[in-house]
Amino acid sequence: MKSEGIWVVEPNKIEIRTIDVPDPEYNQVQIETKACGVCAWDSYLYQGISAPGPIPYMIGHEAAGVVVKAGAGVKNVKPGDKVFCASGSNDMMNQYFNVDSDCVAKIPDDTTDYVSWVAEPTVCVVNLLAITNIQPGDKVALVGAGYMGLLTLMGLQAYPMGEITVFEKRADRLAMAKEYNPTYCFDPDSEEGKAHIEKLVAEGGVDVVIDFGATDSAYALADKLILHDAGKFVLGSWHRHEETFDGTHWHLSGVTVYNLSPNSNAHFREMIPRTCELIKRGVYQPGKLVTHVADYHDAEPVFLKSISKEDGYMKGVITF
């Protein structure tokens, strides 16, 4: 089947190319793409950074669409089913693509707003919170309230934490974070924020620190807040350069480090249908955080804003 898709052909340049998509293999499904999210990784891939191979390459791993073909052995979905995809491929910014059937989850039959079912990032958050194993009464700090940080706040509302403090420098995102009822919410550079940081440190740190700030300063703040005795440091951000840590402090404090990467959990794909149910229940509402949508023929402005963060950019989605 002929399929048009988005290719990165050189740093900061994309174009539409046509490929032949074969029939799905055993236990694979073929998806007609309706929407595909622009991940932070896609933003870097657009710039030629953190690429899995040489340019040119296809991109996209956050699709939602319709099953058009099912290979032998597929049991969880059938042609005509509407689904979101959350693993198994990095070429989903195409009209059609094949993926393993356990990488998709069936969404409601009456779905017309596929943008709101771009759910791969939500699966990552569900997985991260599951492996972190937050305990009743834990004191939690979230550093960074961008798209992934706000998804995390949505999920944390279902956890029996003792308290949660959010640190975010941008006033607009700080205001959005307050909608999810954290115990405390501060700009870490404000006098109130600085005082609260010192208070937490003086009390021995927090049980769980989640870093979604994606900056050196956010990493440093998260590191500073780790509990002095068996604390958990959650690396939500993909830091694309070296970060340092005090090995003596981490060793003597018994710090456990968790990684957002799907590869951190051999059972990641089991989280895909579980996440679908949580979205249906309204625990997560990823569509609320989408700020920019464009047809794949006019996708470049969305990629540019994913870098500049202009015009209130938080999450972009490309439609097909």
XYZ file of C-alpha atoms in Angstrom:
320
model
C 0.000 0.000 0.000
C 1.280 3.488 -0.882
C 1.666 5.777 2.116
C 2.720 9.406 2.436
C 4.695 10.300 5.515
C 6.962 12.839 7.159
C 10.703 12.392 6.746
C 13.552 14.369 8.260
C 15.772 14.935 5.228
C 18.348 17.206 6.848
C 18.594 19.004 10.197
C 15.620 21.368 10.567
C 13.983 20.248 7.340
C 11.148 17.800 6.719
C 9.398 16.704 3.570
C 6.639 14.313 2.556
C 7.774 11.108 0.917
C 5.871 8.069 -0.300
C 6.721 4.533 0.754
C 5.245 1.084 0.174
C 3.750 -0.400 3.338
C 3.568 -4.226 3.139
C 0.779 -6.330 4.588
C 1.089 -6.880 8.333
C 3.062 -9.910 9.446
C 2.038 -12.466 12.063
C 0.603 -10.727 15.165
C 0.852 -7.324 13.485
C -1.845 -4.823 12.578
C -1.860 -2.134 9.931
C -3.032 1.264 11.115
C -4.483 4.154 9.144
C -3.095 7.130 11.033
C -5.496 9.858 12.087
C -3.238 11.762 14.513
C 0.326 11.500 15.796
C 1.877 13.445 18.645
C 5.101 15.418 18.406
C 7.248 14.022 21.196
C 10.201 15.967 22.618
C 12.304 13.289 20.925
C 10.636 14.093 17.577
C 11.559 17.727 18.158
C 15.196 16.710 18.570
C 15.028 14.310 15.631
C 13.770 17.212 13.504
C 17.024 18.974 14.429
C 19.090 15.868 13.648
C 19.816 15.221 17.351
C 19.559 11.869 19.188
C 18.807 10.061 15.937
C 18.767 6.240 15.877
C 20.399 6.224 12.444
C 21.591 8.424 9.582
C 19.423 11.046 7.876
C 17.000 10.701 6.108
C 14.596 8.927 8.475
C 10.912 8.652 9.320
C 9.595 9.737 12.702
C 6.580 9.362 14.982
C 5.653 6.973 17.799
C 2.476 8.494 19.312
C -0.258 7.583 16.831
C -3.997 7.099 17.017
C -6.034 5.740 14.147
C -8.020 2.854 12.673
C -7.043 -0.786 12.131
C -7.303 -1.532 8.403
C -5.659 -4.975 8.327
C -4.834 -7.626 10.917
C -2.238 -10.334 10.448
C -2.625 -13.921 11.517
C -2.609 -14.430 15.274
C -4.083 -11.054 16.202
C -6.766 -11.432 18.866
C -7.164 -8.090 20.652
C -8.406 -5.950 17.728
C -9.933 -6.328 14.279
C -10.193 -4.227 11.105
C -12.385 -1.198 11.725
C -11.414 -0.850 15.388
C -10.182 2.548 16.532
C -6.952 2.400 18.529
C -4.039 4.308 19.952
C -0.478 3.047 19.623
C 2.222 3.274 22.258
C 5.249 1.206 21.264
C 6.877 -0.832 18.531
C 7.515 1.716 15.797
C 9.115 5.066 15.074
C 7.514 5.641 11.680
C 3.965 6.528 12.716
C 3.890 9.951 11.026
C 2.696 8.104 7.954
C -0.726 7.554 6.485
C -0.274 3.816 7.154
C 2.133 1.741 9.228
C 2.426 -1.763 10.701
C 2.956 -2.483 14.389
C 2.729 -5.435 16.786
C -0.821 -5.896 18.020
C 0.171 -5.670 21.692
C 1.341 -2.105 21.021
C -2.230 -0.888 20.491
C -5.319 -0.478 22.650
C -8.889 -0.236 21.413
C -10.559 3.116 22.065
C -14.309 3.890 21.970
C -16.074 3.159 18.683
C -17.634 6.635 18.636
C -14.247 8.410 18.759
C -13.913 11.278 16.301
C -11.369 13.361 18.228
C -8.245 11.326 17.621
C -6.047 14.172 18.868
C -7.270 13.506 22.402
C -6.266 9.854 22.051
C -2.591 10.562 21.434
C -1.753 8.538 24.521
C 1.760 7.091 24.281
C 3.137 9.749 26.673
C 0.374 8.898 29.133
C 1.411 5.236 29.015
C 4.945 6.358 29.872
C 3.621 8.254 32.909
C 1.444 5.340 34.035
C 4.459 3.045 33.716
C 6.708 5.459 35.603
C 4.319 5.864 38.515
C 3.768 2.105 38.644
C 7.463 1.186 38.851
C 8.167 4.021 41.304
C 5.725 2.412 43.736
C 4.708 5.541 45.660
C 3.647 4.563 49.163
C 0.730 5.918 51.248
C 1.796 9.109 52.968
C 4.896 9.664 50.827
C 6.125 13.207 50.415
C 6.564 13.920 46.694
C 8.237 16.756 44.767
C 7.632 17.324 41.046
C 10.203 19.513 39.292
C 8.791 20.804 36.007
C 5.123 21.188 35.048
C 5.271 20.962 31.276
C 3.288 18.430 29.272
C 4.736 15.338 30.949
C 4.760 16.954 34.371
C 1.075 17.865 34.117
C 0.176 14.359 32.936
C 2.015 13.108 36.016
C 0.007 15.450 38.225
C -3.193 14.030 36.749
C -2.109 10.536 37.699
C -0.803 11.479 41.129
C -4.278 12.601 42.150
C -5.173 8.904 42.340
C -2.275 8.123 44.715
C -2.577 8.382 48.552
C 0.403 10.705 48.978
C 1.054 12.691 52.100
C 1.819 15.861 50.141
C 3.125 17.000 46.781
C 5.119 20.122 45.975
C 5.385 21.367 42.389
C 8.272 23.560 41.231
C 7.872 25.335 37.874
C 9.437 28.568 36.583
C 6.858 29.500 33.920
C 3.877 31.362 35.361
C 1.399 29.932 32.825
C 2.387 26.357 33.595
C 2.419 27.045 37.323
C -1.185 28.209 37.012
C -2.102 25.032 35.126
C -0.424 22.901 37.784
C -2.563 24.487 40.492
C -5.660 23.117 38.751
C -4.610 19.627 39.888
C -4.574 20.567 43.584
C -0.965 20.034 44.649
C -0.244 20.748 48.303
C 2.268 23.454 47.367
C 3.168 25.138 44.088
C 6.190 27.447 43.681
C 8.514 29.120 41.243
C 11.820 27.752 42.593
C 13.506 31.121 41.974
C 10.962 33.065 44.031
C 11.644 33.898 47.659
C 8.780 31.637 48.732
C 10.094 28.853 46.532
C 13.638 29.154 47.877
C 12.346 29.110 51.452
C 10.268 25.986 50.787
C 13.225 24.222 49.198
C 15.349 24.901 52.269
C 12.498 23.723 54.496
C 12.248 20.421 52.638
C 16.013 19.922 52.778
C 16.087 20.739 56.497
C 13.369 18.143 57.074
C 15.548 15.496 55.408
C 14.272 15.692 51.836
C 11.266 14.075 50.173
C 10.449 10.413 49.606
C 10.018 10.731 45.845
C 11.483 13.404 43.540
C 10.297 13.441 39.909
C 12.414 15.475 37.476
C 10.539 16.651 34.401
C 12.366 19.977 34.125
C 14.714 18.859 31.330
C 17.371 21.386 32.391
C 20.556 21.272 34.430
C 19.028 23.503 37.092
C 15.958 21.271 37.401
C 18.150 18.184 37.739
C 20.233 19.930 40.401
C 17.109 20.922 42.340
C 15.685 17.408 42.152
C 18.995 15.970 43.327
C 19.041 18.396 46.248
C 15.583 17.330 47.383
C 16.200 13.551 47.552
C 15.405 12.022 50.907
C 18.531 11.414 52.964
C 17.459 7.840 53.709
C 16.234 5.516 50.901
C 14.857 8.286 48.691
C 13.626 7.748 45.137
C 14.932 9.892 42.270
C 12.762 9.637 39.150
C 14.429 10.776 35.916
C 11.435 11.772 33.845
C 13.482 13.990 31.556
C 15.731 12.624 28.826
C 18.910 14.604 29.516
C 20.869 14.604 26.270
C 24.235 15.303 27.817
C 26.167 14.295 30.894
C 24.815 15.069 34.364
C 26.849 14.587 37.523
C 25.942 13.319 40.979
C 27.601 12.947 44.360
C 28.263 9.216 44.481
C 29.050 9.255 48.179
C 25.762 10.985 49.009
C 23.746 8.675 46.770
C 25.426 5.569 48.175
C 25.190 6.472 51.844
C 21.620 7.722 51.425
C 20.540 4.595 49.565
C 19.084 6.499 46.589
C 17.097 4.458 44.062
C 16.971 5.913 40.534
C 14.053 5.294 38.167
C 13.975 5.992 34.440
C 11.011 7.145 32.330
C 12.197 5.094 29.345
C 9.760 2.329 28.335
C 12.780 0.034 28.307
C 12.933 0.367 32.099
C 10.061 -2.127 32.317
C 10.096 -5.422 30.426
C 6.294 -5.456 30.814
C 5.765 -1.943 29.432
C 3.293 -3.096 26.790
C 1.002 -4.425 29.510
C 0.541 -0.800 30.573
C -1.044 0.138 27.230
C -4.558 -1.323 27.778
C -4.396 -0.314 31.456
C -3.738 3.285 30.424
C -6.649 3.138 28.005
C -8.995 2.301 30.866
C -7.624 5.155 32.974
C -8.217 7.625 30.144
C -11.765 6.321 29.692
C -12.354 6.914 33.417
C -11.040 10.476 33.137
C -8.041 9.971 35.422
C -5.883 11.213 32.552
C -7.063 13.781 29.999
C -4.154 14.195 27.571
C -6.247 16.106 25.052
C -6.550 19.036 27.481
C -2.822 19.694 27.176
C -2.585 19.806 23.355
C -1.891 23.350 22.192
C -0.981 23.032 18.505
C -2.492 20.853 15.761
C -1.593 20.823 12.061
C -2.205 18.667 8.992
C 0.831 16.668 7.911
C 1.136 18.782 4.776
C 1.796 21.812 6.997
C 3.658 20.265 9.928
C 6.869 22.307 9.936
C 5.510 25.259 12.001
C 4.565 22.843 14.784
C 8.087 21.426 14.855
C 9.550 24.918 15.003
C 7.316 25.851 17.927
C 8.202 22.616 19.684
C 11.733 24.045 19.806
C 11.011 27.725 20.513
C 8.034 27.067 22.828
C 6.437 30.224 21.369
C 2.709 30.889 21.292
C 2.116 28.971 24.524
C 3.357 25.722 23.005
C 3.070 22.648 25.210
C 2.102 19.745 22.950
C 1.781 19.424 19.204
C -0.156 16.864 17.178
C 0.022 16.160 13.440
C -3.185 14.965 11.764
C -3.594 12.759 8.687
